[in-house]
Coordinates of C-alpha atoms and ligand atoms in Angstrom, one line a residue:
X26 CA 105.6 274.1 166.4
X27 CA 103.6 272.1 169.0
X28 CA 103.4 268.4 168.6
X29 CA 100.9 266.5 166.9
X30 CA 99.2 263.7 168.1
X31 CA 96.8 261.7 165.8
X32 CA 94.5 259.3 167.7
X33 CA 92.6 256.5 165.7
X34 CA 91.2 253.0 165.9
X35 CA 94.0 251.3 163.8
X36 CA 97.3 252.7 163.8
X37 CA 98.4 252.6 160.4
X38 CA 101.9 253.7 159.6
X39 CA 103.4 251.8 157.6
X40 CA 107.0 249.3 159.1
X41 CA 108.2 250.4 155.5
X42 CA 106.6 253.4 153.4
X43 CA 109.2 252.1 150.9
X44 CA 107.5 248.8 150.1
X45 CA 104.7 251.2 149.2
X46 CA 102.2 249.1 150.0
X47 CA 100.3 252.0 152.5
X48 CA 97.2 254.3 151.6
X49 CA 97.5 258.2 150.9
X50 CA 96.1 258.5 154.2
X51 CA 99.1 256.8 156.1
X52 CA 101.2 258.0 154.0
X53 CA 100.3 262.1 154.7
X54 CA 99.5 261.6 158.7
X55 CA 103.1 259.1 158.8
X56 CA 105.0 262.5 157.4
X57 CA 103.2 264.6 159.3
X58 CA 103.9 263.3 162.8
X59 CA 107.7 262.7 161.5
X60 CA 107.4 266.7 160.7
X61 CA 105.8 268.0 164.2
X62 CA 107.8 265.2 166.5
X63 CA 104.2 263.5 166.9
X64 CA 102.6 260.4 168.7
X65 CA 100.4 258.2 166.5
X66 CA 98.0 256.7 169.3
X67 CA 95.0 253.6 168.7
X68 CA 94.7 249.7 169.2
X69 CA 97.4 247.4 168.5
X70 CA 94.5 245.2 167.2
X71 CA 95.6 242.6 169.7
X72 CA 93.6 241.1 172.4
X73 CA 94.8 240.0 175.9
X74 CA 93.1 238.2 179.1
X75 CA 92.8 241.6 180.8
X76 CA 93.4 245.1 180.1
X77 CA 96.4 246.2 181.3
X78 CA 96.6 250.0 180.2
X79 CA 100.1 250.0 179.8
X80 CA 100.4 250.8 176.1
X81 CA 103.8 249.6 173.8
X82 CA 105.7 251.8 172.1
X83 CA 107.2 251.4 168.3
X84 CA 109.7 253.4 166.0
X85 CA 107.9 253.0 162.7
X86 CA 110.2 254.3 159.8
X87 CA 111.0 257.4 162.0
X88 CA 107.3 257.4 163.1
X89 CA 106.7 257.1 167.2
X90 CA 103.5 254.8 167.7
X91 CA 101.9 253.8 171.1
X92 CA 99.4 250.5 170.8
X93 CA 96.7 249.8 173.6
X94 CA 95.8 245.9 173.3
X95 CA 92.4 245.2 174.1
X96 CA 89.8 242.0 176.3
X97 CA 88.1 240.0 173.5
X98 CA 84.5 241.6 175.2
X99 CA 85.7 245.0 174.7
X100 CA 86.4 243.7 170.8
X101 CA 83.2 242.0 170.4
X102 CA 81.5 244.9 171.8
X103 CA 83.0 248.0 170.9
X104 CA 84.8 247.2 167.6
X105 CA 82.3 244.6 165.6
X106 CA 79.6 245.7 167.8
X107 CA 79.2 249.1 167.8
X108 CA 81.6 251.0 165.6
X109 CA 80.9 248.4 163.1
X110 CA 77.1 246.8 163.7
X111 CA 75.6 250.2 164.6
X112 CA 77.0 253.2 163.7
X113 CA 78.7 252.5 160.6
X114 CA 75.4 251.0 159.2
X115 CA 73.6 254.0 160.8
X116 CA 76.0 256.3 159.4
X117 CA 75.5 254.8 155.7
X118 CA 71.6 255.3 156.4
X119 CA 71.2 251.5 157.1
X120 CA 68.9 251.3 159.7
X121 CA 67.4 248.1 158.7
X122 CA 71.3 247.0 159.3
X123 CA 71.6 248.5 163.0
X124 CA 72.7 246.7 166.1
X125 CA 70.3 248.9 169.1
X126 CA 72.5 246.1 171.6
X127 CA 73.0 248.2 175.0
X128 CA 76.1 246.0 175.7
X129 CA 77.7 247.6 172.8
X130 CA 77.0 250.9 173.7
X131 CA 78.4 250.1 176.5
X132 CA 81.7 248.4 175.6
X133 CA 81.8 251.9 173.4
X134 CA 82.2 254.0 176.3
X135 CA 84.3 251.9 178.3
X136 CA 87.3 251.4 175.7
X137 CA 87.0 254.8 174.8
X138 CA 87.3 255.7 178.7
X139 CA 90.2 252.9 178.8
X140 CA 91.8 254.3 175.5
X141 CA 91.4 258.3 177.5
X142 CA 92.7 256.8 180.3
X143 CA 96.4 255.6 178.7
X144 CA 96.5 258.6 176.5
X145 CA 95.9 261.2 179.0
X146 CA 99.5 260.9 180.6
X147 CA 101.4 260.6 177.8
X148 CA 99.8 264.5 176.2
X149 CA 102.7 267.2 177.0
X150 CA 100.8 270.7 177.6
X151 CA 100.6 272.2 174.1
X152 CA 100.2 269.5 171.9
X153 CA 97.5 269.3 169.6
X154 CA 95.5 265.9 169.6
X155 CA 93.7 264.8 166.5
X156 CA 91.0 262.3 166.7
X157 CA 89.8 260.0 163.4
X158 CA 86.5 258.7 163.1
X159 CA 83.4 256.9 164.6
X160 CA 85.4 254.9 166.7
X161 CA 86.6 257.2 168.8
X162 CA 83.6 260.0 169.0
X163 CA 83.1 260.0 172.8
X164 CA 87.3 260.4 173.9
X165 CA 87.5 264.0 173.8
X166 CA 84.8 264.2 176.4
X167 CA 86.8 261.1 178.4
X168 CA 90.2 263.1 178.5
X169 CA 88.6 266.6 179.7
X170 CA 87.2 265.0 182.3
X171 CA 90.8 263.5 183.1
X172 CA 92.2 267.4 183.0
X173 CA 93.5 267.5 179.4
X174 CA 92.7 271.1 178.1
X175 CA 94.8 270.9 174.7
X176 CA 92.8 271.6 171.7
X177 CA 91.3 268.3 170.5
X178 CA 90.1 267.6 167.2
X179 CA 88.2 265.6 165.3
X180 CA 87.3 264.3 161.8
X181 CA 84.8 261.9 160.7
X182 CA 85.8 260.0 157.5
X183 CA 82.2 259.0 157.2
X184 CA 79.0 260.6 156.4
X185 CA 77.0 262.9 159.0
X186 CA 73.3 261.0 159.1
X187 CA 70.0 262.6 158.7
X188 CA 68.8 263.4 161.8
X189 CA 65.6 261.7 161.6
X190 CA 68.0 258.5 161.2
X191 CA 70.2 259.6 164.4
X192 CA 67.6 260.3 166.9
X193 CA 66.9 255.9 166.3
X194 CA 70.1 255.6 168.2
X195 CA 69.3 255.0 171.9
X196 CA 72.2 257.9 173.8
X197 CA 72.1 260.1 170.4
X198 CA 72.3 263.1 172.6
X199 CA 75.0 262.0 174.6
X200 CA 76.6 261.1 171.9
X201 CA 76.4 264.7 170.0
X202 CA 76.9 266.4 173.1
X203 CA 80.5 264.5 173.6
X204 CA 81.2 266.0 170.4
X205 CA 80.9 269.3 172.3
X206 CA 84.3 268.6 174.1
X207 CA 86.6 269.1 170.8
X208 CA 87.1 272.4 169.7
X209 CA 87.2 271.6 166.3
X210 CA 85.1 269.1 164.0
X211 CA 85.6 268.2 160.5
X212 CA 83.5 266.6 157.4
X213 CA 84.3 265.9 153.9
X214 CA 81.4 267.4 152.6
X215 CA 79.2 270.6 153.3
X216 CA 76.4 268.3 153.0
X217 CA 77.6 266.4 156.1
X218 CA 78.5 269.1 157.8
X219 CA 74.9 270.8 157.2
X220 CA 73.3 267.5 158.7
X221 CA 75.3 268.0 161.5
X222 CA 74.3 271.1 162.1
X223 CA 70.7 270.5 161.2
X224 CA 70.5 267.9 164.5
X225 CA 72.3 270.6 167.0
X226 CA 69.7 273.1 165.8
X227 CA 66.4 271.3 166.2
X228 CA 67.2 268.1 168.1
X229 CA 69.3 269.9 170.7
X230 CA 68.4 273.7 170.2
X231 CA 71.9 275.0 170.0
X232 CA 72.9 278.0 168.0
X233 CA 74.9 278.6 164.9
X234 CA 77.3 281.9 164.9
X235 CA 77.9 282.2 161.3
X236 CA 81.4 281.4 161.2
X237 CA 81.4 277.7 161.2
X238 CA 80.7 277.7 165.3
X239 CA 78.4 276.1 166.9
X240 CA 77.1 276.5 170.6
X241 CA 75.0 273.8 172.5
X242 CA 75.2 271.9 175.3
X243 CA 77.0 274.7 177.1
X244 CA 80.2 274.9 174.9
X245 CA 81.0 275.4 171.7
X246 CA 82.5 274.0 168.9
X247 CA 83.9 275.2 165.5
X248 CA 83.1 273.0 162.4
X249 CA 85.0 272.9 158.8
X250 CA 84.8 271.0 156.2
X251 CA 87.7 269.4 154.6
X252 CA 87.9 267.1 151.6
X253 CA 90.1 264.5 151.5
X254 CA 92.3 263.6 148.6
X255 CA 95.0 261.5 147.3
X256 CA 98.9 261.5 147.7
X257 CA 98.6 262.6 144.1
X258 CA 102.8 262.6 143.3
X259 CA 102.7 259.1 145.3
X260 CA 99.8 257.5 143.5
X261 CA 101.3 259.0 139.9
X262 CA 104.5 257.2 140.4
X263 CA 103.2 254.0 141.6
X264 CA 101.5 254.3 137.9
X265 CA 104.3 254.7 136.3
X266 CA 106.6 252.5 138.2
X267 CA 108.0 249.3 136.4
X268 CA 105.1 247.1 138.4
X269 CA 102.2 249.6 137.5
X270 CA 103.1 249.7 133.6
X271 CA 103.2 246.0 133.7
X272 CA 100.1 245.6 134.8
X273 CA 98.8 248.3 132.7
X274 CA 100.3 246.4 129.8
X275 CA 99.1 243.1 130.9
X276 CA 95.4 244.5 131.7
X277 CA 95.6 246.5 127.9
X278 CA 96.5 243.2 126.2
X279 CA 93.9 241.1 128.1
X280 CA 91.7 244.0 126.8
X281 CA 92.4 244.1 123.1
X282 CA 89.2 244.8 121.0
X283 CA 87.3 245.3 124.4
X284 CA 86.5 248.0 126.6
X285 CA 86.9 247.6 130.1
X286 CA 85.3 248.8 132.9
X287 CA 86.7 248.9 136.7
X288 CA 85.4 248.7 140.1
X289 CA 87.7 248.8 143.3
X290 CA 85.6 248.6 146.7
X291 CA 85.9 247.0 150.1
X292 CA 83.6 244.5 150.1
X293 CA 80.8 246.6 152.1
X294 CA 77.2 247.1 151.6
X295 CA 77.7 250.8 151.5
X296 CA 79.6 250.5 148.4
X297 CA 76.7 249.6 146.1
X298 CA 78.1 246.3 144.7
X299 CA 74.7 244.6 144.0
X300 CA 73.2 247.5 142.5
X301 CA 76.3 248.3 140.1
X302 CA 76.1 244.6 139.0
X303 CA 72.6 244.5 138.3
X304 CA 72.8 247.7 136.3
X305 CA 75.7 246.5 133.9
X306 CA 73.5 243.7 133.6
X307 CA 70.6 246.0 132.4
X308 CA 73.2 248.0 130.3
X309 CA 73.6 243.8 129.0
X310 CA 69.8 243.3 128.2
X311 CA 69.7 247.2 126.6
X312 CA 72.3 246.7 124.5
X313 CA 72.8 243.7 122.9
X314 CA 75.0 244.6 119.8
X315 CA 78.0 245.7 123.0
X316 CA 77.8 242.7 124.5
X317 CA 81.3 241.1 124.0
X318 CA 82.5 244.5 123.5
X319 CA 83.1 245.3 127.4
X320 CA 83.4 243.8 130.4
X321 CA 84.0 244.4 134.1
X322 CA 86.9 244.0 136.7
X323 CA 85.9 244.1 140.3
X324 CA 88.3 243.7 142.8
X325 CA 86.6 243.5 145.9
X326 CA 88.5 242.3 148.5
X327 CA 86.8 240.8 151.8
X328 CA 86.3 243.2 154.8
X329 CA 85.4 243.1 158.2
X330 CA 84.0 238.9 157.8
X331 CA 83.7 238.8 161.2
X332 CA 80.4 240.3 160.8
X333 CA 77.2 238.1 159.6
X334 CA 76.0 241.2 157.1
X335 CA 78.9 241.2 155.5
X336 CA 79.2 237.6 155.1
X337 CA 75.6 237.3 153.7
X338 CA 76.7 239.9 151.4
X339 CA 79.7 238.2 149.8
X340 CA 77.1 234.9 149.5
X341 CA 74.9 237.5 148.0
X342 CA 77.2 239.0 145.3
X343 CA 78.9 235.6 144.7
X344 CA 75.5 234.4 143.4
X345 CA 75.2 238.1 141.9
X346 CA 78.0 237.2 139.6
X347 CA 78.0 234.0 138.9
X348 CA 73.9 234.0 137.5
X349 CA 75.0 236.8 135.7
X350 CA 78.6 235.5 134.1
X351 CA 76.1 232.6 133.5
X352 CA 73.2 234.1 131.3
X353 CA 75.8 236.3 129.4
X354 CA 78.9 234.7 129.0
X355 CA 79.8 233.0 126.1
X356 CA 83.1 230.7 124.9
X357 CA 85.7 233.5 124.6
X358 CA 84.0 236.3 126.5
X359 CA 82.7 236.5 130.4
X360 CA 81.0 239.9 131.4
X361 CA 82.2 239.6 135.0
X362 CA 85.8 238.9 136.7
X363 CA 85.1 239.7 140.0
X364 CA 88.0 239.2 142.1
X365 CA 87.8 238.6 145.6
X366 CA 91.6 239.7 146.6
X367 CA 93.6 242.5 147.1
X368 CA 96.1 244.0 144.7
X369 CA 99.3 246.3 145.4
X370 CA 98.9 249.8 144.9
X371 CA 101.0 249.7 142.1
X372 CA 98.8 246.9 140.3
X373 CA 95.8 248.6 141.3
X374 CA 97.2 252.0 139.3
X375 CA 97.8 249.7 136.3
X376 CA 94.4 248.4 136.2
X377 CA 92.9 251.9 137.0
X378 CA 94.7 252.8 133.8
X379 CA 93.4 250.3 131.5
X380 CA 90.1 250.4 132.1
X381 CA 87.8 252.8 129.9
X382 CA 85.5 253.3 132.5
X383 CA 85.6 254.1 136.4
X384 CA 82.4 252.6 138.0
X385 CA 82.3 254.3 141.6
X386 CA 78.6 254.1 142.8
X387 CA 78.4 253.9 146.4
X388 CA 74.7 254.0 147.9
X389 CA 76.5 256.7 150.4
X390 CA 80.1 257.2 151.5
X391 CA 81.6 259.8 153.1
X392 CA 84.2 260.9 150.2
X393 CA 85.3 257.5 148.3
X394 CA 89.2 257.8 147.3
X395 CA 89.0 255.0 144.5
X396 CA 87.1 258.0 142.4
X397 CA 90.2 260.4 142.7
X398 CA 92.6 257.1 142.1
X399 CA 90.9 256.6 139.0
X400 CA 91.2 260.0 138.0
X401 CA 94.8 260.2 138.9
X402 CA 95.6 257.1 136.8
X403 CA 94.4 257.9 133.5
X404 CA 96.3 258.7 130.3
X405 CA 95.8 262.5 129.7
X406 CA 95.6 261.9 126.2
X407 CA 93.3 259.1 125.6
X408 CA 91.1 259.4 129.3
X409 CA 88.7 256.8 130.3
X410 CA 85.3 258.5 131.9
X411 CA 84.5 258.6 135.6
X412 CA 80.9 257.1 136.9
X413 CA 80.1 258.7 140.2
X414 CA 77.5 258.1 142.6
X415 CA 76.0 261.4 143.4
X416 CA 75.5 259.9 146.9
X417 CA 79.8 259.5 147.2
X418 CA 81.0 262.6 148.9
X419 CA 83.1 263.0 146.1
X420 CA 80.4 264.1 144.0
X421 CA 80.3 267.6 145.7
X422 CA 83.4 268.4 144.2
X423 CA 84.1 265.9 141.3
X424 CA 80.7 267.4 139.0
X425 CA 82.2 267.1 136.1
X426 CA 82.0 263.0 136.5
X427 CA 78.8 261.0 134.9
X428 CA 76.8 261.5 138.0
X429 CA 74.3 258.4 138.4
X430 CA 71.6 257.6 141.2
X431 CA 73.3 254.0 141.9
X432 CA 69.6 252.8 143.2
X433 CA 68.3 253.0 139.5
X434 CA 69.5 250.3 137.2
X435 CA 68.1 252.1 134.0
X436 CA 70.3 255.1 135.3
X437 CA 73.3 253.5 135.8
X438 CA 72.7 251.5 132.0
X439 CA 72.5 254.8 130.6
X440 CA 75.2 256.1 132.0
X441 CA 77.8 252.9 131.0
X442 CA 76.7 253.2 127.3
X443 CA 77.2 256.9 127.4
X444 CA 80.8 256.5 128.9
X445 CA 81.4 254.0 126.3
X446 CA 80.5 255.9 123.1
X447 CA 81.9 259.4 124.8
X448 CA 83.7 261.1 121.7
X449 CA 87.9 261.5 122.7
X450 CA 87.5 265.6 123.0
X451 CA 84.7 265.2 126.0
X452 CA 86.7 262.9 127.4
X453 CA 89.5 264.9 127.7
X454 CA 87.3 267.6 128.5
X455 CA 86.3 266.4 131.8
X456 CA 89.3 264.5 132.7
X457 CA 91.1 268.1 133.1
X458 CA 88.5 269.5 135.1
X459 CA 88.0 266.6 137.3
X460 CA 92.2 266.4 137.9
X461 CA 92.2 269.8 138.9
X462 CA 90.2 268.8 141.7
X463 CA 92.0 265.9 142.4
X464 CA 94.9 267.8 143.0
X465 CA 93.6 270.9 144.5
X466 CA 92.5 268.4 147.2
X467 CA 95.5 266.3 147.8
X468 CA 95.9 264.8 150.9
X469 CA 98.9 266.8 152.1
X470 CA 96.4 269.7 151.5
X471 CA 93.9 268.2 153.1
X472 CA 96.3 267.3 156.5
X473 CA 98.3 270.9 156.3
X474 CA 94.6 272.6 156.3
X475 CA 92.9 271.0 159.6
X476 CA 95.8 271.2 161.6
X477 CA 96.5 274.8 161.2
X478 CA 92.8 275.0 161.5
X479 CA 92.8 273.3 164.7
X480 CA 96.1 275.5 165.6
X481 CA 94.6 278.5 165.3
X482 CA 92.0 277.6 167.7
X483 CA 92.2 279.0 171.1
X484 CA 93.8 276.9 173.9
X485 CA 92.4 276.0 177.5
X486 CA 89.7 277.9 179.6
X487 CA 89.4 280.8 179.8
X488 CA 87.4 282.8 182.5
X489 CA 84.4 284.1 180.3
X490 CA 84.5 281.1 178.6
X491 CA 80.5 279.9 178.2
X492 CA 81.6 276.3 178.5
X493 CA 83.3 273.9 180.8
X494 CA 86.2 272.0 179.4
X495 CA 84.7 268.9 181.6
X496 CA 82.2 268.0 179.3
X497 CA 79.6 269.3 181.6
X498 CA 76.7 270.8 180.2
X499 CA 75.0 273.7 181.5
X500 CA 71.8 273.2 180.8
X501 CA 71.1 269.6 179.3
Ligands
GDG617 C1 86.7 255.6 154.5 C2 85.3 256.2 154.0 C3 86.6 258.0 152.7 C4 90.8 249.0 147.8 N1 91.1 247.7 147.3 C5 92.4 247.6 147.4 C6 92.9 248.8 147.9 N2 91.9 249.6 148.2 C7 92.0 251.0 148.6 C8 91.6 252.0 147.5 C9 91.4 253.2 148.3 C10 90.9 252.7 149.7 O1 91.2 251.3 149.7 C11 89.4 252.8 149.9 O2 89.1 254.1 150.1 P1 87.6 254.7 150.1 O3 87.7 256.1 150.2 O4 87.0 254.2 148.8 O5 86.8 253.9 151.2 P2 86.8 253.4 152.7 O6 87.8 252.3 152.9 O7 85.4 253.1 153.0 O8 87.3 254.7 153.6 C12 85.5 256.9 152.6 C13 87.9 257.4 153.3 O9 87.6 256.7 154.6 C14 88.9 258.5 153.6 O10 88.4 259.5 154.4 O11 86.9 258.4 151.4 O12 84.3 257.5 152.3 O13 84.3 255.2 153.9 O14 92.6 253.9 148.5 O15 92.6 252.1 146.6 N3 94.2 249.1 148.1 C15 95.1 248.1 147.7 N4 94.7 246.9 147.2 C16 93.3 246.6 147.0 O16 92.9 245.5 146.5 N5 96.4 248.2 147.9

């Protein structure tokens, strides 16, 4: 079995998986480097006076982890600056939201070069190397230049954007054609993955084969797409552990004789906060007799502040809230609690559980987990209903959910009073359906499926090979 190395921004393995504390995510790509003796590999998310390239090793519950600290410029520019001000915004179809700086293009190629740079010694011959997200699009392309020939993979958590979006970034080509040094390249979605392919066709006039390959740029690539899931057995005992019930039971009684309705979202603009809040407060005007007969937990806790959008956003939905708790509140009832924390993963299952309705309408996200958490929480016999965004990747798979254009407040009043007043057999109904997926795409599945996709894969050049493993192109 070769060894696995997973390569990401933040190295997340968790000091101890017992406090359960860590995401699915973790959780799956901890045990899986434990199982295939494996190197987890990204920023330490410290910063020093200079870049010293020597990276510091860590035992993490059994788990070997190497952190590369990084210069505050390289921070500022590649971190908040471009994986965060440009092409996460770009990625999420937020143009009007996109950072064109040059300097953080710049500071993108240069940590991923420094990031290459430390990794490229530490890869024994037939390990595979598996690369996570935006971050880190260009290091594939940084370590064939530095020799490496193992197979390389990669996997965008995000959405693919339209191309007609893409081709605004300044270097989009480059970009794309760096993706050209993996050999493999996974989505969540076939909708992402069909963008994808839609820019390599008529942007860069490469060539599909059929069976999920793509040639351009002189090489050529094979694509998949692989839905993410849940730690389902993990997340199902957090819900039942003696935390989760008391929070269930604590959530239920704050409950009695109302309905409650949940949302659980980063605070981030692609997460359609604003919009959900100003259709539950059309669902308030439409329907006067249910006022006092619902309300709405939102725990939101604060990401990335560093970053003015997102801190005019949190004034934004602050005022959001508080104008609406305002015009519809009354003495022993408030619409709104909208909770700007975090909560354990174990609370978090509890309040999944008492809440009648899941409100998961993202303006675009490349899969959204909280939609299969709320699934995976529910009582079997008395199920609360699912709201999905047709615009969360999850919607591709999860149809049986009350699918909802997020933009439209009138939509997404609709579909609150139709949760609400859902007879018990529908209910059930879908929650079956919708947990089959959720466990037909847990995240063990997920991890065990791309890396003996990527496995399978042929190794190093070859002499007919149409491509150089430098990252050259041919005829660019
Ligand atoms: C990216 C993509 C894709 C939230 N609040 C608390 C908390 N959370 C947890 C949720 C869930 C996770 O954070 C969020 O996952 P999402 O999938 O919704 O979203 P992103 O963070 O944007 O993740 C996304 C994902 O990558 C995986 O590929 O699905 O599309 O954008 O697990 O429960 N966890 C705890 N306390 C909180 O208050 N403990």
């Amino acid at each position: 079995m070769p060894r696995l190395i997973v390569v990401s921004n933040r190295v997340s393995a968790p000091v101890d998986p017992a406090a359960g504390s860590a995401g699915g995510l973790a959780m799956a790509l901890s045990a899986a480097l434990k199982a295939y003796d494996g190197l987890w590999f990204g920023w330490s998310g410290e910063t020093v006076e200079t870049f010293t390239g020597e990276p510091k090793f860590e035992d993490r519950a059994g788990v070997q982890v190497a952190l590369v600290d990084l210069e505050a410029q390289d921070v500022d520019e590649y971190y908040n600056g471009y994986a965060n001000k440009t092409l996460w915004p770009l990625f999420h179809h937020r143009v009007d939201l996109t950072a064109y700086e040059r300097s953080y293009g710049e500071g993108y190629e240069r940590v991923n070069r420094r990031f290459a740079e430390v990794l490229a010694p530490l890869i024994q011959p037939d390990d595979l190397i598996w690369v996570h997200d935006y971050h880190l699009i260009p290091i594939a392309r940084d370590l064939r230049r530095l020799g490496i020939n193992n197979r390389i993979g990669f996997f965008l958590h995000t959405p693919w954007p339209v191309r007609q979006l893409l081709v605004t970034l300044p270097h989009h080509r480059r970009l794309v054609e760096s993706m050209f040094a993996y050999d493999l390249i996974g989505f969540h979605t076939e909708e992402w993955l069909d963008l994808f392919r839609d820019y390599v066709v008529s942007e860069a006039r490469g060539e599909i084969d059929g069976l999920g390959g793509l040639e351009c740029f002189g090489r050529k690539v094979q694509t998949g797409v692989f839905p993410i899931g849940i730690d389902v057995d993990a997340f199902t005992a957090a819900r039942d552990s003696r935390e989760g019930v008391r929070t269930y039971d604590r959530m239920a009684a704050s409950a009695a004789f109302r309905s409650m309705m949940v949302g659980v979202d980063r605070l981030d603009y692609s997460k359609g906060l604003e919009e959900r809040m100003l259709g539950y407060e059309q669902f308030l005007h439409d329907n006067a007799d249910m006022r006092g007969g619902v309300f709405l937990v939102q725990v939101t806790p604060i990401s990335r502040d560093d970053v003015d959008t997102y801190q005019d956003m949190r004034a934004r939905l602050d005022a959001t809230a508080g104008r609406i708790n305002g015009e519809f509140a009354d003495m022993d009832w408030q619409p709104i609690r909208y909770l700007n924390r975090s909560y354990r993963r174990d609370q978090l299952a509890g309040i999944y559980r008492a809440a009648r309705v899941g409100l998961v309408t993202p303006l675009r996200d490349g899969m959204n987990l909280v939609a299969k958490e709320y699934v995976a929480a529910q009582n079997p016999e008395d199920p609360g209903v699912l709201i999905l965004s047709r615009f969360a990747g999850a919607a591709e798979q999860m149809g049986e959910a009350l699918l909802v254009n997020p933009f439209s407040r009138e939509e997404l009043s609709e579909a609150i009073h139709k949760a609400l007043t859902m007879p018990l057999e529908e209910r059930i109904r879908k929650w079956q359906a919708l947990m089959q997926v959720v466990r037909d795409t847990d995240v063990s599945i997920w991890r065990d499926a791309y890396v003996k996709a990527l496995n399978a894969l042929p190794v190093g050049e070859t002499d007919d090979a149409p491509f150089h493993r430098d990252g050259r192109a041919d005829a660019a």
